[in-house]
CSV table of C-alpha atoms in Angstrom, one decimal:
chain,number,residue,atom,x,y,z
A,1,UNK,CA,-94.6,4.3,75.6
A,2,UNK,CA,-95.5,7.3,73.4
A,3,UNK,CA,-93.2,5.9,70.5
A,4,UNK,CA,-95.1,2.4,70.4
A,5,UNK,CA,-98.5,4.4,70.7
A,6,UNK,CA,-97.3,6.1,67.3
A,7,UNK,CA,-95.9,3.2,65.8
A,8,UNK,CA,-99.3,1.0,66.4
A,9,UNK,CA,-101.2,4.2,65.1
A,10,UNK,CA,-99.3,4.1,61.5
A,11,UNK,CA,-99.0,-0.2,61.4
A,12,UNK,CA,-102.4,-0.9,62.6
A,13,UNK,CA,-104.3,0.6,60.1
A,14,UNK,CA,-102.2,-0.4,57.3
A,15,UNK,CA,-102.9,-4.0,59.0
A,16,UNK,CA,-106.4,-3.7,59.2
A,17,UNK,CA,-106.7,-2.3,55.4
A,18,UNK,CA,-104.9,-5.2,54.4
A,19,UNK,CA,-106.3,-7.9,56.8
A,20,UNK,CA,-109.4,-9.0,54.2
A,21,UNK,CA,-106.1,-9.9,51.6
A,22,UNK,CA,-103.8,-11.5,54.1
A,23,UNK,CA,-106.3,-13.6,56.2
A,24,UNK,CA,-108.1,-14.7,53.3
A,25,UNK,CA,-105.7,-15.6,50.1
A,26,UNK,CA,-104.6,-18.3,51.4
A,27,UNK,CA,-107.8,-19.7,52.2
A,28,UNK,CA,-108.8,-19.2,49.1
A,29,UNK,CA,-105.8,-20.3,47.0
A,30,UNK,CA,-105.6,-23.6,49.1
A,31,UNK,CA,-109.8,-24.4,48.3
A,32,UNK,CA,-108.9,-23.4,44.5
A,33,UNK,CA,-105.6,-25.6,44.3
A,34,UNK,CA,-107.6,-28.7,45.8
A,35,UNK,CA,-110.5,-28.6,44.3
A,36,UNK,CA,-112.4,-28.4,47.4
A,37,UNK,CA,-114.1,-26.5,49.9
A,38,UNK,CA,-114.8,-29.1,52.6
A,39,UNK,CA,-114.0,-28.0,56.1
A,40,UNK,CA,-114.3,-24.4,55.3
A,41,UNK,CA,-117.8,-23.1,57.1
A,42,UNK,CA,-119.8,-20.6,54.4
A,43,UNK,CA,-121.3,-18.9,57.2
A,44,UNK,CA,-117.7,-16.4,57.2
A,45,UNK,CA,-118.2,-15.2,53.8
A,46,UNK,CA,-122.1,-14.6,54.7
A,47,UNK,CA,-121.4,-12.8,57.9
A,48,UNK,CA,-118.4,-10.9,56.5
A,49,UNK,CA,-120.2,-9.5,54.1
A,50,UNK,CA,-123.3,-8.8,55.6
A,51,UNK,CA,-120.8,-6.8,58.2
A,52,UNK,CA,-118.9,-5.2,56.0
A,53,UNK,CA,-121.9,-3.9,53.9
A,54,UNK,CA,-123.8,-2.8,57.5
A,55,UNK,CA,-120.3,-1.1,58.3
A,56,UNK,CA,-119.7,1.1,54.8
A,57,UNK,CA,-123.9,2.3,55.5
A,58,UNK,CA,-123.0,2.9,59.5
A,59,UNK,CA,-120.1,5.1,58.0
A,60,UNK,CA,-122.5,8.5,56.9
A,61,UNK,CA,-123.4,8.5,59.9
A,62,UNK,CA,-120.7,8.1,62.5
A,63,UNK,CA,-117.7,8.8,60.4
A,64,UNK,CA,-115.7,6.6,62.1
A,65,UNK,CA,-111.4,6.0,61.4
A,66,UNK,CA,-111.3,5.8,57.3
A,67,UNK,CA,-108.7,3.2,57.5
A,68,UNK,CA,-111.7,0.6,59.0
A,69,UNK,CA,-114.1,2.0,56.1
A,70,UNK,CA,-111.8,1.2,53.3
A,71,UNK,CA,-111.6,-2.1,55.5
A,72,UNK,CA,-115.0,-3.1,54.9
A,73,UNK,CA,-114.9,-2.0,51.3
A,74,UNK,CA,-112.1,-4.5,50.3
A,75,UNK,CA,-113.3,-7.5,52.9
A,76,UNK,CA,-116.6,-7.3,50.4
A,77,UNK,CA,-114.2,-7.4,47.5
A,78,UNK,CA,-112.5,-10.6,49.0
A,79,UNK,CA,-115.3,-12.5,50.4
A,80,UNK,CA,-117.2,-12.2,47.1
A,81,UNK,CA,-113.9,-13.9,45.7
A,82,UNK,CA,-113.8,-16.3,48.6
A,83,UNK,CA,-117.5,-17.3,48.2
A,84,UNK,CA,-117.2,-18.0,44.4
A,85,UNK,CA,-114.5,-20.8,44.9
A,86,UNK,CA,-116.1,-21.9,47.9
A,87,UNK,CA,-119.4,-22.5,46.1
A,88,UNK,CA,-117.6,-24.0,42.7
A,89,UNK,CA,-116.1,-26.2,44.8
A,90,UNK,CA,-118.3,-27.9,47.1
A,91,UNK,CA,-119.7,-31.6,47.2
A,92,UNK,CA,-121.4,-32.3,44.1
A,93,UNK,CA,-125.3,-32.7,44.3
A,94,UNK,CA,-126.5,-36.1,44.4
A,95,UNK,CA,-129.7,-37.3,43.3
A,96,UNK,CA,-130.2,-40.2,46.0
A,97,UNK,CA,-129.7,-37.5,48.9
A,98,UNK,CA,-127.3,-38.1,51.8
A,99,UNK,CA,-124.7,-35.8,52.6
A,100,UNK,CA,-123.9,-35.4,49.0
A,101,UNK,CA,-127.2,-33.4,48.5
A,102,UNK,CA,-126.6,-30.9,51.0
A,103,UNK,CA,-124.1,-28.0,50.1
A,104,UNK,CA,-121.6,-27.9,53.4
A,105,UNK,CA,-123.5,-30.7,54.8
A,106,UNK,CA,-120.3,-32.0,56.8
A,107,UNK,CA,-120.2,-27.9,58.6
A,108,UNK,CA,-122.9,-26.7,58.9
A,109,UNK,CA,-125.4,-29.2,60.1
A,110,UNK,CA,-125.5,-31.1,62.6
A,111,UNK,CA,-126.4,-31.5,66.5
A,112,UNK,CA,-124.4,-28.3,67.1
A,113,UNK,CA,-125.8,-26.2,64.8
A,114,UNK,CA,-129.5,-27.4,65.7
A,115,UNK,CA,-132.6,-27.7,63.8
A,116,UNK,CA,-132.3,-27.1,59.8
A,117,UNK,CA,-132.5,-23.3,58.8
A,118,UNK,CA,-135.7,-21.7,57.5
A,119,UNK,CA,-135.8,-21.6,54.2
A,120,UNK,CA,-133.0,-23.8,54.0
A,121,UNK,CA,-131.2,-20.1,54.3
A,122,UNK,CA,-127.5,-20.1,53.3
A,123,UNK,CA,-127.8,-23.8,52.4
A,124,UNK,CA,-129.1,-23.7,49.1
A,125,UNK,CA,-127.7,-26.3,46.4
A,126,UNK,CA,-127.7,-23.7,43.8
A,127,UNK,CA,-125.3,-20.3,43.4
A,128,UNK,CA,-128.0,-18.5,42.2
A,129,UNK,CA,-130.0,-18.0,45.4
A,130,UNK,CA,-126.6,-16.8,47.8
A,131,UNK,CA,-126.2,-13.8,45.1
A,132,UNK,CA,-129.4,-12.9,45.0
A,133,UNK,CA,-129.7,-12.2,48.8
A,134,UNK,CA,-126.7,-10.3,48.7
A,135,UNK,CA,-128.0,-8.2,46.1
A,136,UNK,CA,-131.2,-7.4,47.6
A,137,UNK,CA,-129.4,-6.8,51.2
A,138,UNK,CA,-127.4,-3.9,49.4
A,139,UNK,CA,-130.7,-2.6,47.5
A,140,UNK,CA,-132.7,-2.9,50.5
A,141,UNK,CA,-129.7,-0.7,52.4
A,142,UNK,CA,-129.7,2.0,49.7
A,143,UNK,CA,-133.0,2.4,49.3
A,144,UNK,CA,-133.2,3.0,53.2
A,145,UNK,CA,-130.0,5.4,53.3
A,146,UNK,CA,-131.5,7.8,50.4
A,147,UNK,CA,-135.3,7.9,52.5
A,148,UNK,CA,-134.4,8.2,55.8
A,149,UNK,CA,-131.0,10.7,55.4
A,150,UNK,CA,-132.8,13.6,55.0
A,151,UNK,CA,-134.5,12.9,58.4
A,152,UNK,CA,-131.7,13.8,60.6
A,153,UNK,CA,-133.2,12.6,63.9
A,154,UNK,CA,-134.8,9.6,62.4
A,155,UNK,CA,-131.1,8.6,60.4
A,156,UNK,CA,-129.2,9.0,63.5
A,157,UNK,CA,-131.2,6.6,65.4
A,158,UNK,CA,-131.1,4.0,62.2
A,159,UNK,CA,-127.8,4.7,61.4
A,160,UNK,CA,-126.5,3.8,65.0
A,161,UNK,CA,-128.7,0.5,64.7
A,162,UNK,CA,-127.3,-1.0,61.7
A,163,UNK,CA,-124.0,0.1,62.8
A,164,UNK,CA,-124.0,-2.1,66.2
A,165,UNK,CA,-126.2,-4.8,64.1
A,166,UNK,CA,-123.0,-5.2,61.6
A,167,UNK,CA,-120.5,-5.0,64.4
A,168,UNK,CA,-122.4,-7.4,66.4
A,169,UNK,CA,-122.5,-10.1,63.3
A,170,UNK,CA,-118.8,-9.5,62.5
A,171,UNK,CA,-118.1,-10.3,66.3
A,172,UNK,CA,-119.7,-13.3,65.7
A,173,UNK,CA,-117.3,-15.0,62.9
A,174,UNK,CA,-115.7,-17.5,64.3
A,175,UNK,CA,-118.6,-19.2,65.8
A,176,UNK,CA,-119.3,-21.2,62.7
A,177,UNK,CA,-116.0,-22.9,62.3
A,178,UNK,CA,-115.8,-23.3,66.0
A,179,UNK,CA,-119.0,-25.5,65.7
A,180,UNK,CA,-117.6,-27.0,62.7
A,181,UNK,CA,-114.4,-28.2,64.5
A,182,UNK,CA,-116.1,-29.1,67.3
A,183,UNK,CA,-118.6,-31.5,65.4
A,184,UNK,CA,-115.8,-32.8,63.4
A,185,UNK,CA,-113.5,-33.0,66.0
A,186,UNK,CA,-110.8,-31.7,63.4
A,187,UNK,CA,-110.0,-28.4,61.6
A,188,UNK,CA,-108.7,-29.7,58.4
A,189,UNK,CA,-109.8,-27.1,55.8
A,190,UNK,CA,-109.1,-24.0,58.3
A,191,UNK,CA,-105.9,-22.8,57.2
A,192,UNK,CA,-103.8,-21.9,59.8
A,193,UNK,CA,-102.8,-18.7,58.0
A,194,UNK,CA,-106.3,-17.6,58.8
A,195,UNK,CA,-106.3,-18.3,62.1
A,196,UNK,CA,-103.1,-16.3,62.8
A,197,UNK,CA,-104.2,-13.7,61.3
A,198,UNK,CA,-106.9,-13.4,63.0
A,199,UNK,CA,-105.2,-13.7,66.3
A,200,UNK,CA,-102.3,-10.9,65.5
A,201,UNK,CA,-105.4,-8.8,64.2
A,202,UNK,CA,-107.1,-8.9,67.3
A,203,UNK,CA,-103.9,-8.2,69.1
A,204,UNK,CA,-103.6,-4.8,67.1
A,205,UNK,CA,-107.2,-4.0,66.8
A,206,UNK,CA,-107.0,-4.2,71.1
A,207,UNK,CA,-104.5,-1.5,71.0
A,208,UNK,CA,-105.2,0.6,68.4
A,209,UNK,CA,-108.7,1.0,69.8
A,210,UNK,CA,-107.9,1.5,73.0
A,211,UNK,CA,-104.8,4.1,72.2
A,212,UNK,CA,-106.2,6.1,69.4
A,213,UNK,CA,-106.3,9.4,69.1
A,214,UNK,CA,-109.0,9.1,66.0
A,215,UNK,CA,-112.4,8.2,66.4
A,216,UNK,CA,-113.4,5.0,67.2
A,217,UNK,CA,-116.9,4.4,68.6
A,218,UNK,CA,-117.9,1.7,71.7
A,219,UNK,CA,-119.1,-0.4,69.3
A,220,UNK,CA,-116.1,-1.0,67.6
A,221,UNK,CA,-114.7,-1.8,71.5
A,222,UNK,CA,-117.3,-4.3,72.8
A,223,UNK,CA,-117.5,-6.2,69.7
A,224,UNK,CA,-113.7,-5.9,69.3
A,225,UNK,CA,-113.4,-7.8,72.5
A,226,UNK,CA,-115.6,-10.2,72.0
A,227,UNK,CA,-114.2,-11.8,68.7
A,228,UNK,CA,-111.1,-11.6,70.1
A,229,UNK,CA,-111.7,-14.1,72.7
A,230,UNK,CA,-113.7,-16.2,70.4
A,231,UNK,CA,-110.3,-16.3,67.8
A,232,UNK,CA,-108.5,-17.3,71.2
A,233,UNK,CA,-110.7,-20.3,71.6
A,234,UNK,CA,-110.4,-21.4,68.1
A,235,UNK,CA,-106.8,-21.0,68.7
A,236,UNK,CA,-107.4,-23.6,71.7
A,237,UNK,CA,-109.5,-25.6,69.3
A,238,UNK,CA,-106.3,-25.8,66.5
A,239,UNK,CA,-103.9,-27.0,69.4
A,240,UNK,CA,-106.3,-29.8,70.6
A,241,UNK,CA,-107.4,-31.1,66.9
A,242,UNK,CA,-104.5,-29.9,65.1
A,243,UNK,CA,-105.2,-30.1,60.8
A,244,UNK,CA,-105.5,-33.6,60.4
A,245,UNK,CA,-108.4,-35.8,59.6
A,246,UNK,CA,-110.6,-38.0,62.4
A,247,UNK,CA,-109.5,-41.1,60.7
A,248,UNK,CA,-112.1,-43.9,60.2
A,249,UNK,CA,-112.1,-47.7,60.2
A,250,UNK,CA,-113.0,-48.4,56.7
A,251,UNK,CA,-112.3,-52.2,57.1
A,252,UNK,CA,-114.4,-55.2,58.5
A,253,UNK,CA,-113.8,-56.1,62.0
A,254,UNK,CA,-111.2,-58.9,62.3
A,255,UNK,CA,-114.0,-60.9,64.1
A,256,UNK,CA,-116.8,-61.0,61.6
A,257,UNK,CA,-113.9,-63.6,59.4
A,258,UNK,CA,-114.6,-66.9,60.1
A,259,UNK,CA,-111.5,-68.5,62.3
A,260,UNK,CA,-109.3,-71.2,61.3
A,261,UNK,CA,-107.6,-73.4,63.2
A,262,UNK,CA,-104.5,-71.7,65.3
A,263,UNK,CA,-106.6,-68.8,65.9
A,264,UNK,CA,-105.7,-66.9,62.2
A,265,UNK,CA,-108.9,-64.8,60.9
A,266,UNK,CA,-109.7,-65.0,57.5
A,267,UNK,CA,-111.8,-63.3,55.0
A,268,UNK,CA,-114.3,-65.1,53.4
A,269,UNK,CA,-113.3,-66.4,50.0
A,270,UNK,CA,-114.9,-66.7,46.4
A,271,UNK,CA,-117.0,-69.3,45.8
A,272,UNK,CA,-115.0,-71.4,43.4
A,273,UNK,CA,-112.1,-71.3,45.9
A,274,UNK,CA,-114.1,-72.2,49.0
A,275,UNK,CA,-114.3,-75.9,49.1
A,276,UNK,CA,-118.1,-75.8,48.3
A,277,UNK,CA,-119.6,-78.1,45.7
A,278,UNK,CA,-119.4,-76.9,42.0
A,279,UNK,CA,-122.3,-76.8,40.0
A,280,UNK,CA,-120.9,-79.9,38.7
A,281,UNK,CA,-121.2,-81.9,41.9
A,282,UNK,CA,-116.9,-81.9,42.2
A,283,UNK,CA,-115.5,-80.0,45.7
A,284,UNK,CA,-113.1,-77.7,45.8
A,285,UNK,CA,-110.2,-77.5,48.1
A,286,UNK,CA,-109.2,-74.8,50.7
A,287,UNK,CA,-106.0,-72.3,49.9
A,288,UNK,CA,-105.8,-72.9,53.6
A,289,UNK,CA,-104.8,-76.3,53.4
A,290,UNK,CA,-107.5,-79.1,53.5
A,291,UNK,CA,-110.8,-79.3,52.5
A,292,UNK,CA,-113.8,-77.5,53.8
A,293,UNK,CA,-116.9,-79.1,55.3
């Protein structure tokens, strides 16, 4: 037992330093390659990131495993890639509204997802808007980190706050496309890859956590176990949907044709073929052999 507890202490945090690349290339290479973004929620790059940033300003003050800190740094590096192709490829705007008009519209609205956000937060139609946040969340952290550090008692108590806050959003990740494939009844766009990932992640995250001779705080525990059981559901989500599409009856009913004798349906047919009157007063005759009254 004392050999695997060494093993999983050199593998799991190369994993983990390397989980932002391998859960999320894919993803991204699959949206950029089709030329669309549909069926991928935008709430993972937002709560990724807010996380991640949350996690590298919790790190002054807890100093937790440096493998999960150099984590954080390159999940910001990804998501920030994954959010540009997500955003340049999303349904174009449309000026008579609908779904169209909506960034994500078929995700993250909805019945499951409630009321419209305030603000129309993290639903805006233009890029500019989902940068700008971002950039203000990281001022917003600095300018806090550089006042309140040289209060020791007064950072400790901050620093511990923002570090279960970003623990506590990352835990929350795959609600979004859990109410996305529940709504839809599909997960097409969630890339399996992703998904396994996740689930051997947790997997090693469970024991390195638990079996670890470095530090790694409660937090990192609680909130650990919580997304893992949320990436098990989705799992249970992926077997009952599978990838494919909820396919749609595009068609006309058979029974809004008019039927013809020996119960055949037929469409409707163009005027001049009908066996209406012409504007020249002459009939026409039926394709389906005699002439219509």
């Amino acid at each position: 037992m004392r050999w695997l507890t060494s093993f999983a202490g050199y593998l799991a945090p190369i994993f983990l330093i390397l989980s932002p690349v391998l859960s999320y290339s894919d993803q991204a290479l699959s949206m950029h390659k089709k030329k669309s973004s549909a069926g991928f929620s935008l709430d993972i790059p937002l709560i990724m990131l807010v996380a991640s940033l949350l996690k590298i300003f919790y790190w002054p003050g807890s100093r937790f495993d440096t493998a999960l800190l150099i984590q954080a740094l390159l999940m910001i590096v990804m998501q920030v890639i994954l959010l540009k192709i997500a955003l340049d490829h999303r349904l174009p705007p449309s000026s008579k509204g609908g779904e169209a008009a909506t960034p994500f519209a078929n995700v993250n609205d909805g019945p499951v997802f409630g009321s419209q956000r305030p603000y129309h937060f993290w639903q805006w139609r233009s890029p500019k808007p989902y940068w700008q946040f971002l950039l203000y969340l990281f001022i917003g952290l600095t300018v806090c980190e550089l006042l309140l550090a040289p209060v020791r008692p007064l950072y400790q108590t901050y620093s511990t706050i923002i570090g279960y806050v970003g623990l506590s959003v990352e835990a929350t990740l795959p609600l979004p496309q859990v109410f996305a494939n529940a709504r839809s009844q599909s997960c097409k766009g969630f890339r399996f890859s992703v998904l396994a990932s996740w689930l051997i992640g947790d997997a090693m995250k469970m024991f390195w956590f638990f079996t670890s001779t470095t530090e790694i705080t409660w937090a990192f525990k609680l909130c650990g176990i919580f997304q893992a059981c949320c990436d098990s559901f989705l799992g249970v989500q992926y077997l009952m949907y599978g990838d494919g599409e909820k396919g749609e009856v595009k068609e006309h009913p058979m029974s809004q044709y008019p039927q013809y004798p020996n119960g055949v349906y037929k469409p409707p047919l163009p005027e001049h073929v009908s066996g209406r009157s012409s504007p020249a007063g002459r009939r026409t005759s039926s394709p389906y052999g005699k002439e219509l009254r």
